[in-house]
Each structure stands twice: as structure tokens, then as C-alpha cells.
Amino acid sequence: MSEHPRAPHPTSPLPETTDVLVVGAGPVGLTLAAALTARGVDVTLVDRQAEGANTSRAAVVHARTLEVLETVGIADELVGVGVIVPRFTVRDRDQALLTVDFDGLPTRYPYTLMVPQNITEEVLLRRLRTLGGDVHRPYEVASLTQDGEGVTATMASGETVRARYAVGADGMHSTVREHAGIGFTGDTYAQSFVLADVRLEGDVRADEVMLFFSPAGLVVVAPLPGGRHRIVATVDEAPEHPGLTDVQAVLDARGPQEQLARVSEVVWSSRFRVHHRLADAYRAGRILLAGDAAHVHSPAGGQGMNTGIQDAVALAARLGAVLRDGAPAGTLDGYAEERRPVAARVVRFTDRMTRIATTGSASRRRARNAALRVLGRIPAVRRRMAMNLSELNAGGHA
Ligand SMILES: Cc1cc2nc3c(=O)[nH]c(=O)nc-3n(C[C@H](O)[C@H](O)[C@H](O)COP(=O)(O)OP(=O)(O)OC[C@H]3O[C@@H](n4cnc5c(N)ncnc54)[C@H](O)[C@@H]3O)c2cc1C
């Protein structure tokens, strides 16, 4: 992932006091700041980077995320810039083992939306600015202390901000989580992931997210805006910048055989290592966690950013209730009660998918494929998969 050089001077001075300090302006911090600003809560959003990241990363936006983004006022705009995909299939080479249709789900958005993360972040930032907010850059929170009245954050550059509450939306290696003394329990997968946005030639579907199971590892092929496709694959040791031949080799070994997909261009690529970890708590006094700071898991199913954005909207409602409507501070415990089990479920679900997908021996693979074909004929199973993948099971839907 490319990072911009640190700017020599901050873009805007920090206030001395604020109601909510949000640390980290990734998709989760941006959503939280916009949702709080829309509720009339005084927010200060800081990020240590001089500019927002401009890389593709998480490319899937699920139905439940679009539903909650309605409250921030950007669902329609996001749908307008993404690719609507009505179907998800699990395949073993040319055989479809399981087809999950999102049609008929109880939502205004019965599909998966494909949109690169930098575009989602741009839409969120525009909305935040329209509401009168912005990101203070580059400010790195170096330490946090709290007492009964509030939180004092000290920046690496020496400034301090006093806030009634602070939220760590500062990603997997969260400084906020560390200073709150909250553990991050879990482990790291042995494999790394290749990630590439490519142009493909050949008869490649643009109406479906395809997950290919293979003994060598899984590979996802999904359409993106502009006629591109996203490829995600597990490998033992991914090259730092996967190139055309790396991606082609993965597709040749694991993808369709009858209609070969030819990579004609790699537009962007990266590699990353995946962990499955969950914060031991989402709240320590006046400090709260959201997004990757609170949970990380396999990208199978594209749930990472989605779960984080949903955290942000849920937390904004509770902080708004406490700070604007006089609800007791204990209301904030409901945030963890609501959202931590969802993340635990996503960690379990994606872990199971990742392990099933990479089953190695031929006999286990045959048994897995046969079981999936049988399960795939049961409408209730397909619907449950669709509800899980779209995260509608987390939103009070049947
Ligand atoms: C290469 C790559 C590929 C990915 N692919 C997928 C995918 O295909 N599907 C999927 O679902 N997910 C994917 N993810 C994960 C997804 O990007 C994250 O789930 C998502 O970005 C989480 O958002 P966030 O806002 O919680 O954290 P982040 O996006 O990590 O944002 C955290 C922000 O906090 C800032 N920050 C950190 N520390 C401090 C500090 N001390 N002070 C101030 N600011 C700070 C950082 O600069 C950053 O802007 C990928 C991630 C990577 C890196």
C-alpha cells in the first residue's frame, strides 16, 4: 500500500477541547465523524497521514452497510459509483458448487456493491465536509490518559486535546487500544494475501463475485467499476508488488479452465497478511474502539470495512444519546453488547470459510465439494449464506 510522505506542517490547528476525539480517518473514523456531526455532536477527527490513502483495498460494500449509511446520507451516492453484483458463487475450477443470490433479501439493496475503498473514503469525506466537518492532518496521537471527566490526548508533535470521549478508529495496530490497556486476542494466518485490480480478457462474468476453492488456496474474482476485476488470493508468501505473471499464475492454477481468463493489465496490486483478532473490550471508561482497532479477520466474504462502518454508525447513535439527549453514560456499554458479538461472529464465519476453502487433500476436497453441492440445493441454506454475507443477520432482520 503506498503511503504519502508526512507533510511538514499540520493542515489545520487543533482545538483545545472537543466532545469526541476520533483518532484515525479511515472509512470507520470518517463514518463516525460524519454521523456524529449530523447529530450535532462536536467532533475532532485526526489522522497521522498527511493525506488520505488512495489505494483500492476493501472493495465490497454489503447491503447492511448501505442501510446504515442511509443515516449518514451517502447510500445512494455510493450505489451510483459502484458495480451492483446480484450473485455470489463458490466454484471449484469450472464447477459451481454453491450459488448465493442476494435477490429477494429483505432490504432496499438486494445485492453486493463493488467499489474501491479510496472511492468510499472520498464519498465519506465529501459528506463530512458538507456537514461542516473535516480531518485534521497530520496529527499522530502518541498517548492518551483519562480521568472521571474526560480524556487527554497528546500528539507526537506536542499538542494536547481534551475530549469528553475518545474513539480509536486507528486501525489494527491501534495506539488508542494500547493506551486504554485493552488486549487484542487472536492469531495470525500463516498465509499472506495477494490483492490486485486487473483488466481481464476472455469470457469473464461481470455479474457475480466468484470464490474459487483450490488445494493451493482460494482466489476471489469480482467485478469493479471501469471494467476492472479484483483478484484476491491466498499464497504462502506473496511478492511485495504482485505483477501480471503472478496474478496469471494464480488464475491458471485455480480459476476457470474452459474459458481461461487472461490478465492484460495490473492496475494496482498489494499484499497483506491477515490476522483474526478481537479486542477484549470495546470500552474502557471514556475510551471506545471501532473498526480494525476492535476486530480484524480474513477478507473472505469482504466483511472487514463493512463491520467497521456499522460499528461507527451504532456508536454515533449512542454517543449522540449521551452527549445530546442526556442519556446515562452506561448507554455506551450497549455499544459493546450490540457490536462485539457481531465481530466475534464475523471472525468465526470468515475463519471457517478460509479453512474450508483451502482444504488440501483430494479426498477431503471431494467430500467438501459434494457437501456444498447438497447444501446448495437447500433454499434455507442459501438464504442463510446470503443473510450472513450481506450482514443483514446483524441488523435485526429475520
Ligand atoms: C492491502 C489491504 C487490503 C485489504 N483488502 C481488504 C479486502 O479486500 N476486503 C476487506 O474487507 N478488507 C480489506 N482490507 C481491510 C480494510 O482495508 C480495513 O478493514 C479497513 O480499512 C478498516 O478501516 P478502519 O477505518 O478501521 O482502519 P484503517 O483503514 O486502518 O484506518 C486507520 C487510520 O488511522 C490512522 N492512524 C493510525 N494510528 C494513528 C494515530 N496514532 N494517530 C492518528 N491517526 C492514526 C491511519 O493513518 C489510518 O488512516 C485490506 C487492508 C489492506 C491494508
Short mmCIF file of C-alpha atoms and ligand atoms in Angstrom, two decimals:
data_model
loop_
_atom_site.label_atom_id
_atom_site.label_comp_id
_atom_site.label_asym_id
_atom_site.label_seq_id
_atom_site.Cartn_x
_atom_site.Cartn_y
_atom_site.Cartn_z
CA MET A 1 0.00 0.00 0.00
CA SER A 2 1.52 3.36 -0.96
CA GLU A 3 1.68 5.98 1.75
CA HIS A 4 2.05 9.69 1.23
CA PRO A 5 5.02 11.48 2.80
CA ARG A 6 4.30 13.26 6.04
CA ALA A 7 3.53 16.99 5.47
CA PRO A 8 5.89 19.35 7.27
CA HIS A 9 3.06 21.40 8.81
CA PRO A 10 -0.40 20.44 10.01
CA THR A 11 -3.25 21.43 7.69
CA SER A 12 -5.40 22.96 10.44
CA PRO A 13 -4.83 23.80 14.12
CA LEU A 14 -6.36 21.52 16.72
CA PRO A 15 -9.00 22.76 19.17
CA GLU A 16 -8.02 22.57 22.86
CA THR A 17 -11.27 20.86 23.78
CA THR A 18 -13.87 18.77 21.98
CA ASP A 19 -16.75 16.47 22.88
CA VAL A 20 -15.48 13.48 20.89
CA LEU A 21 -11.94 12.97 19.63
CA VAL A 22 -11.89 10.41 16.81
CA VAL A 23 -8.42 9.01 16.13
CA GLY A 24 -8.00 7.76 12.56
CA ALA A 25 -9.69 8.93 9.35
CA GLY A 26 -10.03 5.60 7.55
CA PRO A 27 -13.54 4.57 6.48
CA VAL A 28 -14.57 3.97 10.10
CA GLY A 29 -13.34 7.28 11.54
CA LEU A 30 -14.81 9.20 8.59
CA THR A 31 -18.19 7.47 9.05
CA LEU A 32 -18.18 8.13 12.79
CA ALA A 33 -17.24 11.80 12.38
CA ALA A 34 -19.92 12.33 9.72
CA ALA A 35 -22.60 10.52 11.75
CA LEU A 36 -21.75 12.47 14.93
CA THR A 37 -21.61 15.80 13.09
CA ALA A 38 -25.00 15.05 11.53
CA ARG A 39 -26.33 14.59 15.10
CA GLY A 40 -24.94 17.95 16.17
CA VAL A 41 -22.13 16.49 18.31
CA ASP A 42 -18.85 18.43 18.43
CA VAL A 43 -16.19 16.13 16.90
CA THR A 44 -12.48 16.42 16.21
CA LEU A 45 -11.11 13.88 13.72
CA VAL A 46 -7.32 13.47 13.47
CA ASP A 47 -5.13 11.31 11.27
CA ARG A 48 -1.37 10.89 11.25
CA GLN A 49 -1.16 10.72 7.45
CA ALA A 50 -0.73 13.96 5.52
CA GLU A 51 -3.36 12.78 3.00
CA GLY A 52 -5.94 10.04 2.81
CA ALA A 53 -4.76 6.70 1.37
CA ASN A 54 -5.55 6.43 -2.32
CA THR A 55 -5.48 2.64 -2.63
CA SER A 56 -8.23 0.21 -3.51
CA ARG A 57 -8.13 -2.24 -0.50
CA ALA A 58 -11.62 -3.28 0.71
CA ALA A 59 -13.81 -3.34 -2.38
CA VAL A 60 -17.08 -4.87 -1.18
CA VAL A 61 -19.94 -2.90 0.37
CA HIS A 62 -22.71 -5.11 1.72
CA ALA A 63 -26.46 -4.47 1.97
CA ARG A 64 -26.48 -3.82 5.71
CA THR A 65 -23.70 -1.26 5.34
CA LEU A 66 -25.70 0.60 2.69
CA GLU A 67 -28.70 0.56 5.02
CA VAL A 68 -26.77 2.12 7.90
CA LEU A 69 -25.10 4.62 5.54
CA GLU A 70 -28.57 5.98 4.76
CA THR A 71 -28.38 7.66 8.18
CA VAL A 72 -25.21 9.43 7.03
CA GLY A 73 -26.84 10.37 3.74
CA ILE A 74 -24.46 8.67 1.29
CA ALA A 75 -26.04 5.31 0.41
CA ASP A 76 -27.44 6.48 -2.94
CA GLU A 77 -24.21 8.24 -3.90
CA LEU A 78 -22.17 5.10 -3.20
CA VAL A 79 -24.56 2.92 -5.19
CA GLY A 80 -24.11 5.41 -8.05
CA VAL A 81 -20.33 4.91 -8.18
CA GLY A 82 -20.20 1.14 -7.62
CA VAL A 83 -20.97 -2.03 -9.58
CA ILE A 84 -24.11 -3.87 -8.49
CA VAL A 85 -23.49 -7.62 -8.20
CA PRO A 86 -26.57 -9.76 -7.55
CA ARG A 87 -24.86 -13.11 -7.01
CA PHE A 88 -22.02 -14.86 -5.20
CA THR A 89 -20.78 -18.29 -6.30
CA VAL A 90 -18.41 -20.81 -4.79
CA ARG A 91 -16.58 -22.72 -7.52
CA ASP A 92 -14.04 -25.49 -7.98
CA ARG A 93 -12.50 -24.66 -11.35
CA ASP A 94 -15.46 -24.77 -13.80
CA GLN A 95 -17.95 -26.35 -11.41
CA ALA A 96 -20.31 -24.08 -9.46
CA LEU A 97 -20.59 -25.71 -6.02
CA LEU A 98 -22.90 -23.17 -4.44
CA THR A 99 -24.76 -20.12 -5.76
CA VAL A 100 -25.95 -17.47 -3.34
CA ASP A 101 -28.46 -14.98 -4.78
CA PHE A 102 -28.94 -11.71 -3.00
CA ASP A 103 -32.25 -11.13 -4.84
CA GLY A 104 -35.21 -11.26 -2.54
CA LEU A 105 -33.29 -10.27 0.59
CA PRO A 106 -35.32 -8.05 2.92
CA THR A 107 -33.52 -4.83 2.05
CA ARG A 108 -33.59 -1.92 -0.38
CA TYR A 109 -30.16 -3.17 -1.54
CA PRO A 110 -30.58 -6.84 -2.57
CA TYR A 111 -27.04 -7.13 -3.93
CA THR A 112 -23.36 -6.65 -3.14
CA LEU A 113 -21.83 -3.38 -4.24
CA MET A 114 -18.27 -3.37 -5.56
CA VAL A 115 -16.46 -0.08 -5.02
CA PRO A 116 -12.78 0.51 -4.19
CA GLN A 117 -12.11 1.73 -0.64
CA ASN A 118 -10.50 5.01 -1.71
CA ILE A 119 -13.72 5.95 -3.55
CA THR A 120 -15.80 5.06 -0.48
CA GLU A 121 -13.48 7.25 1.61
CA GLU A 122 -13.79 10.12 -0.88
CA VAL A 123 -17.60 9.95 -0.70
CA LEU A 124 -17.47 9.89 3.12
CA LEU A 125 -15.04 12.82 3.30
CA ARG A 126 -17.20 14.89 0.93
CA ARG A 127 -20.21 14.21 3.14
CA LEU A 128 -18.29 15.14 6.29
CA ARG A 129 -17.23 18.44 4.70
CA THR A 130 -20.77 19.18 3.52
CA LEU A 131 -21.88 18.74 7.13
CA GLY A 132 -19.22 21.26 8.22
CA GLY A 133 -16.55 18.86 9.48
CA ASP A 134 -13.07 17.91 8.22
CA VAL A 135 -9.95 15.88 9.05
CA HIS A 136 -7.05 17.44 10.98
CA ARG A 137 -3.80 16.19 9.39
CA PRO A 138 -1.12 15.15 10.07
CA TYR A 139 -1.63 14.63 13.81
CA GLU A 140 -0.44 11.41 15.37
CA VAL A 141 -1.86 10.56 18.77
CA ALA A 142 1.12 9.43 20.82
CA SER A 143 -0.56 8.87 24.19
CA LEU A 144 -3.90 9.06 25.99
CA THR A 145 -4.80 9.42 29.66
CA GLN A 146 -8.26 9.53 31.17
CA ASP A 147 -9.95 10.59 34.40
CA GLY A 148 -13.56 10.81 35.56
CA GLU A 149 -14.27 13.90 33.42
CA GLY A 150 -12.57 13.17 30.13
CA VAL A 151 -9.59 12.06 28.05
CA THR A 152 -6.38 13.97 27.31
CA ALA A 153 -4.69 13.04 24.04
CA THR A 154 -1.11 14.10 23.39
CA MET A 155 0.06 14.34 19.79
CA ALA A 156 3.53 13.29 18.66
CA SER A 157 4.03 16.98 17.77
CA GLY A 158 3.29 18.01 21.39
CA GLU A 159 -0.24 19.50 21.20
CA THR A 160 -2.90 18.19 23.55
CA VAL A 161 -6.65 17.85 23.09
CA ARG A 162 -9.05 17.39 25.97
CA ALA A 163 -12.17 15.41 24.99
CA ARG A 164 -15.19 14.09 26.86
CA TYR A 165 -14.78 10.83 24.94
CA ALA A 166 -12.11 9.43 22.61
CA VAL A 167 -12.63 6.76 19.96
CA GLY A 168 -9.85 4.63 18.49
CA ALA A 169 -10.61 4.17 14.80
CA ASP A 170 -6.87 3.93 14.26
CA GLY A 171 -6.67 0.51 12.66
CA MET A 172 -5.20 -2.83 13.59
CA HIS A 173 -2.09 -1.50 15.37
CA SER A 174 -4.24 0.88 17.42
CA THR A 175 -2.36 3.23 19.75
CA VAL A 176 -5.65 4.10 21.41
CA ARG A 177 -6.36 0.45 22.22
CA GLU A 178 -2.88 0.05 23.64
CA HIS A 179 -3.17 3.14 25.87
CA ALA A 180 -6.62 2.02 27.02
CA GLY A 181 -4.98 -1.24 28.15
CA ILE A 182 -7.32 -3.39 26.04
CA GLY A 183 -5.96 -6.72 24.81
CA PHE A 184 -6.33 -7.90 21.20
CA THR A 185 -6.79 -11.65 21.38
CA GLY A 186 -6.29 -13.95 18.41
CA ASP A 187 -3.66 -15.07 15.96
CA THR A 188 -2.14 -14.56 12.53
CA TYR A 189 -2.79 -16.77 9.47
CA ALA A 190 0.31 -18.43 8.06
CA GLN A 191 -0.61 -17.44 4.50
CA SER A 192 -0.42 -14.00 3.01
CA PHE A 193 -2.86 -12.50 0.51
CA VAL A 194 -2.25 -11.23 -3.00
CA LEU A 195 -4.53 -8.39 -3.95
CA ALA A 196 -4.77 -6.99 -7.47
CA ASP A 197 -7.12 -4.83 -9.50
CA VAL A 198 -6.71 -6.02 -13.09
CA ARG A 199 -8.14 -5.89 -16.57
CA LEU A 200 -9.15 -9.33 -17.82
CA GLU A 201 -9.68 -10.63 -21.33
CA GLY A 202 -11.89 -13.59 -22.06
CA ASP A 203 -15.38 -14.56 -21.09
CA VAL A 204 -15.30 -13.30 -17.50
CA ARG A 205 -18.55 -12.69 -15.67
CA ALA A 206 -19.30 -9.16 -14.52
CA ASP A 207 -22.47 -10.02 -12.59
CA GLU A 208 -21.04 -12.29 -9.96
CA VAL A 209 -18.44 -12.49 -7.19
CA MET A 210 -16.69 -15.82 -7.76
CA LEU A 211 -14.87 -17.58 -4.96
CA PHE A 212 -12.73 -20.43 -6.31
CA PHE A 213 -11.76 -23.17 -3.86
CA SER A 214 -8.50 -24.92 -4.62
CA PRO A 215 -5.99 -27.03 -2.68
CA ALA A 216 -3.39 -24.38 -3.44
CA GLY A 217 -5.56 -21.75 -1.79
CA LEU A 218 -8.61 -19.65 -2.55
CA VAL A 219 -8.98 -16.98 -5.18
CA VAL A 220 -11.75 -14.43 -5.48
CA VAL A 221 -12.59 -12.81 -8.82
CA ALA A 222 -15.01 -9.88 -8.57
CA PRO A 223 -16.05 -7.08 -10.93
CA LEU A 224 -15.06 -3.49 -10.16
CA PRO A 225 -16.14 -0.18 -11.73
CA GLY A 226 -14.47 0.74 -15.02
CA GLY A 227 -14.41 -2.81 -16.44
CA ARG A 228 -11.74 -3.95 -13.97
CA HIS A 229 -11.75 -7.03 -11.74
CA ARG A 230 -10.49 -7.52 -8.20
CA ILE A 231 -8.41 -10.64 -7.60
CA VAL A 232 -7.73 -11.78 -4.03
CA ALA A 233 -5.74 -14.96 -3.44
CA THR A 234 -4.12 -16.74 -0.51
CA VAL A 235 -0.49 -17.69 -1.10
CA ASP A 236 2.33 -18.92 1.12
CA GLU A 237 4.49 -15.86 0.57
CA ALA A 238 3.12 -13.08 -1.62
CA PRO A 239 5.56 -10.90 -3.58
CA GLU A 240 5.66 -7.29 -2.39
CA HIS A 241 4.17 -5.99 -5.64
CA PRO A 242 2.36 -8.85 -7.40
CA GLY A 243 2.75 -8.48 -11.15
CA LEU A 244 0.90 -9.72 -14.22
CA THR A 245 2.63 -13.11 -14.28
CA ASP A 246 1.97 -13.70 -10.55
CA VAL A 247 -1.75 -12.99 -10.95
CA GLN A 248 -1.99 -15.01 -14.16
CA ALA A 249 -0.29 -17.98 -12.49
CA VAL A 250 -2.84 -17.91 -9.66
CA LEU A 251 -5.77 -17.78 -12.12
CA ASP A 252 -4.30 -20.54 -14.27
CA ALA A 253 -3.81 -22.82 -11.27
CA ARG A 254 -7.11 -22.15 -9.50
CA GLY A 255 -9.56 -20.29 -11.76
CA PRO A 256 -11.78 -21.37 -14.67
CA GLN A 257 -10.26 -23.86 -17.14
CA GLU A 258 -12.72 -23.92 -20.04
CA GLN A 259 -12.81 -20.14 -20.51
CA LEU A 260 -9.35 -19.02 -19.45
CA ALA A 261 -9.16 -15.52 -18.02
CA ARG A 262 -6.18 -13.56 -19.39
CA VAL A 263 -4.77 -10.70 -17.37
CA SER A 264 -3.99 -7.85 -19.77
CA GLU A 265 -3.08 -5.21 -17.16
CA VAL A 266 -2.46 -4.94 -13.43
CA VAL A 267 -3.84 -1.54 -12.42
CA TRP A 268 -2.95 -1.81 -8.71
CA SER A 269 -1.62 -4.59 -6.53
CA SER A 270 -0.56 -5.21 -3.00
CA ARG A 271 -0.05 -7.97 -0.49
CA PHE A 272 -1.15 -8.26 3.06
CA ARG A 273 -1.07 -10.64 5.96
CA VAL A 274 -4.27 -11.40 7.78
CA HIS A 275 -4.93 -11.80 11.47
CA HIS A 276 -8.02 -12.94 13.29
CA ARG A 277 -8.24 -10.93 16.47
CA LEU A 278 -10.93 -9.38 18.64
CA ALA A 279 -10.49 -6.65 21.25
CA ASP A 280 -11.13 -7.97 24.77
CA ALA A 281 -13.42 -4.96 25.37
CA TYR A 282 -14.83 -2.17 23.19
CA ARG A 283 -14.91 0.37 26.03
CA ALA A 284 -12.53 1.35 28.81
CA GLY A 285 -14.15 4.26 30.65
CA ARG A 286 -14.25 7.18 28.24
CA ILE A 287 -12.26 5.44 25.52
CA LEU A 288 -14.02 3.34 22.87
CA LEU A 289 -12.87 1.29 19.89
CA ALA A 290 -14.34 0.78 16.40
CA GLY A 291 -13.33 -0.88 13.13
CA ASP A 292 -9.99 -2.63 12.68
CA ALA A 293 -8.89 -1.30 16.08
CA ALA A 294 -11.53 -3.61 17.56
CA HIS A 295 -11.55 -6.60 15.16
CA VAL A 296 -9.56 -8.00 12.24
CA HIS A 297 -10.26 -11.14 10.24
CA SER A 298 -9.82 -12.90 6.93
CA PRO A 299 -11.09 -10.90 3.93
CA ALA A 300 -13.13 -13.95 2.80
CA GLY A 301 -16.60 -12.52 2.30
CA GLY A 302 -15.28 -8.93 2.31
CA GLN A 303 -16.56 -8.14 5.79
CA GLY A 304 -13.76 -6.05 7.36
CA MET A 305 -14.61 -2.49 6.41
CA ASN A 306 -18.34 -3.29 6.44
CA THR A 307 -18.35 -4.40 10.06
CA GLY A 308 -16.32 -1.31 10.98
CA ILE A 309 -18.66 1.14 9.25
CA GLN A 310 -21.59 -0.48 11.04
CA ASP A 311 -19.73 -0.11 14.36
CA ALA A 312 -19.29 3.60 13.63
CA VAL A 313 -22.97 4.25 12.95
CA ALA A 314 -24.03 2.30 16.08
CA LEU A 315 -21.51 4.16 18.23
CA ALA A 316 -22.56 7.56 16.85
CA ALA A 317 -26.16 6.86 17.91
CA ARG A 318 -25.08 6.02 21.47
CA LEU A 319 -22.60 8.89 21.83
CA GLY A 320 -25.27 11.23 20.43
CA ALA A 321 -27.77 9.94 23.02
CA VAL A 322 -25.30 10.57 25.87
CA LEU A 323 -23.92 13.91 24.69
CA ARG A 324 -27.04 15.49 23.15
CA ASP A 325 -30.01 13.81 24.78
CA GLY A 326 -28.72 13.37 28.34
CA ALA A 327 -28.76 9.55 28.32
CA PRO A 328 -26.63 7.98 31.09
CA ALA A 329 -23.01 7.08 30.26
CA GLY A 330 -23.92 3.42 30.80
CA THR A 331 -25.74 3.66 27.44
CA LEU A 332 -22.30 3.27 25.90
CA ASP A 333 -21.97 -0.25 27.29
CA GLY A 334 -24.79 -1.18 24.95
CA TYR A 335 -22.43 -0.43 22.05
CA ALA A 336 -20.13 -3.31 23.00
CA GLU A 337 -23.11 -5.54 23.81
CA GLU A 338 -24.50 -4.84 20.34
CA ARG A 339 -21.37 -4.87 18.21
CA ARG A 340 -18.79 -7.19 19.83
CA PRO A 341 -20.86 -10.37 19.26
CA VAL A 342 -21.27 -9.32 15.60
CA ALA A 343 -17.48 -9.07 15.18
CA ALA A 344 -17.00 -12.38 17.01
CA ARG A 345 -19.44 -13.97 14.57
CA VAL A 346 -17.66 -12.45 11.57
CA VAL A 347 -14.27 -13.68 12.85
CA ARG A 348 -15.70 -17.21 13.23
CA PHE A 349 -17.55 -17.17 9.88
CA THR A 350 -14.59 -15.88 7.85
CA ASP A 351 -12.21 -18.24 9.64
CA ARG A 352 -14.42 -21.21 8.76
CA MET A 353 -14.73 -20.05 5.13
CA THR A 354 -10.96 -19.62 4.85
CA ARG A 355 -10.22 -23.06 6.28
CA ILE A 356 -12.91 -24.82 4.18
CA ALA A 357 -11.67 -23.04 1.05
CA THR A 358 -8.08 -24.18 1.47
CA THR A 359 -8.73 -27.83 2.33
CA GLY A 360 -5.74 -29.66 0.89
CA SER A 361 -6.18 -33.42 0.41
CA ALA A 362 -8.05 -34.71 -2.66
CA SER A 363 -10.43 -36.85 -0.60
CA ARG A 364 -11.36 -34.03 1.77
CA ARG A 365 -11.79 -31.75 -1.19
CA ARG A 366 -14.16 -34.20 -2.88
CA ALA A 367 -16.15 -34.57 0.33
CA ARG A 368 -16.30 -30.79 0.76
CA ASN A 369 -17.49 -30.25 -2.81
CA ALA A 370 -20.15 -32.94 -2.51
CA ALA A 371 -21.40 -31.46 0.78
CA LEU A 372 -21.53 -27.97 -0.71
CA ARG A 373 -23.49 -29.19 -3.72
CA VAL A 374 -26.04 -30.83 -1.43
CA LEU A 375 -26.25 -27.80 0.85
CA GLY A 376 -26.52 -25.54 -2.20
CA ARG A 377 -29.79 -27.23 -3.15
CA ILE A 378 -31.40 -26.27 0.16
CA PRO A 379 -33.04 -22.84 -0.19
CA ALA A 380 -32.83 -22.15 3.57
CA VAL A 381 -29.05 -22.70 3.49
CA ARG A 382 -28.59 -20.39 0.51
CA ARG A 383 -30.70 -17.73 2.19
CA ARG A 384 -28.73 -18.05 5.43
CA MET A 385 -25.48 -17.62 3.48
CA ALA A 386 -26.91 -14.55 1.73
CA MET A 387 -28.01 -13.07 5.08
CA ASN A 388 -24.57 -13.77 6.60
CA LEU A 389 -22.62 -12.36 3.69
CA SER A 390 -24.73 -9.23 3.39
CA GLU A 391 -24.51 -8.85 7.21
CA LEU A 392 -28.30 -8.47 7.33
CA ASN A 393 -28.28 -11.02 10.15
CA ALA A 394 -26.65 -8.30 12.28
CA GLY A 395 -29.35 -5.77 11.69
CA GLY A 396 -32.41 -7.24 13.29
CA HIS A 397 -33.65 -8.84 10.06
CA ALA A 398 -35.32 -12.22 10.07
C1 LIG B 1 -3.69 -4.05 1.45
C2 LIG B 1 -5.02 -4.20 2.14
C3 LIG B 1 -6.05 -4.87 1.52
C4 LIG B 1 -7.28 -5.04 2.11
N1 LIG B 1 -8.25 -5.70 1.45
C5 LIG B 1 -9.44 -5.88 2.00
C6 LIG B 1 -10.48 -6.55 1.32
O1 LIG B 1 -10.32 -6.99 0.20
N2 LIG B 1 -11.68 -6.69 1.94
C7 LIG B 1 -11.89 -6.19 3.23
O2 LIG B 1 -12.99 -6.32 3.77
N3 LIG B 1 -10.92 -5.56 3.88
C8 LIG B 1 -9.71 -5.39 3.31
N4 LIG B 1 -8.73 -4.75 3.98
C9 LIG B 1 -9.03 -4.25 5.33
C10 LIG B 1 -9.74 -2.92 5.25
O3 LIG B 1 -8.96 -2.03 4.49
C11 LIG B 1 -9.95 -2.44 6.68
O4 LIG B 1 -10.88 -3.34 7.30
C12 LIG B 1 -10.48 -1.03 6.78
O5 LIG B 1 -9.60 -0.11 6.19
C13 LIG B 1 -10.68 -0.70 8.25
O6 LIG B 1 -10.96 0.66 8.39
P1 LIG B 1 -10.55 1.45 9.69
O7 LIG B 1 -11.06 2.84 9.45
O8 LIG B 1 -10.99 0.71 10.91
O9 LIG B 1 -8.97 1.43 9.76
P2 LIG B 1 -7.88 1.94 8.71
O10 LIG B 1 -8.41 1.99 7.34
O11 LIG B 1 -6.66 1.13 9.01
O12 LIG B 1 -7.63 3.45 9.13
C14 LIG B 1 -6.95 3.79 10.32
C15 LIG B 1 -6.47 5.23 10.18
O13 LIG B 1 -5.91 5.61 11.43
C16 LIG B 1 -4.75 6.37 11.22
N5 LIG B 1 -3.93 6.24 12.42
C17 LIG B 1 -3.34 5.12 12.90
N6 LIG B 1 -2.72 5.36 14.06
C18 LIG B 1 -2.90 6.68 14.33
C19 LIG B 1 -2.50 7.52 15.38
N7 LIG B 1 -1.78 7.08 16.42
N8 LIG B 1 -2.85 8.83 15.35
C20 LIG B 1 -3.59 9.32 14.30
N9 LIG B 1 -4.01 8.54 13.28
C21 LIG B 1 -3.67 7.24 13.29
C22 LIG B 1 -4.14 5.78 9.96
O14 LIG B 1 -3.31 6.72 9.30
C23 LIG B 1 -5.38 5.42 9.14
O15 LIG B 1 -5.76 6.45 8.27
C24 LIG B 1 -7.49 -4.55 3.41
C25 LIG B 1 -6.47 -3.87 4.06
C26 LIG B 1 -5.25 -3.70 3.43
C27 LIG B 1 -4.15 -2.96 4.16
#
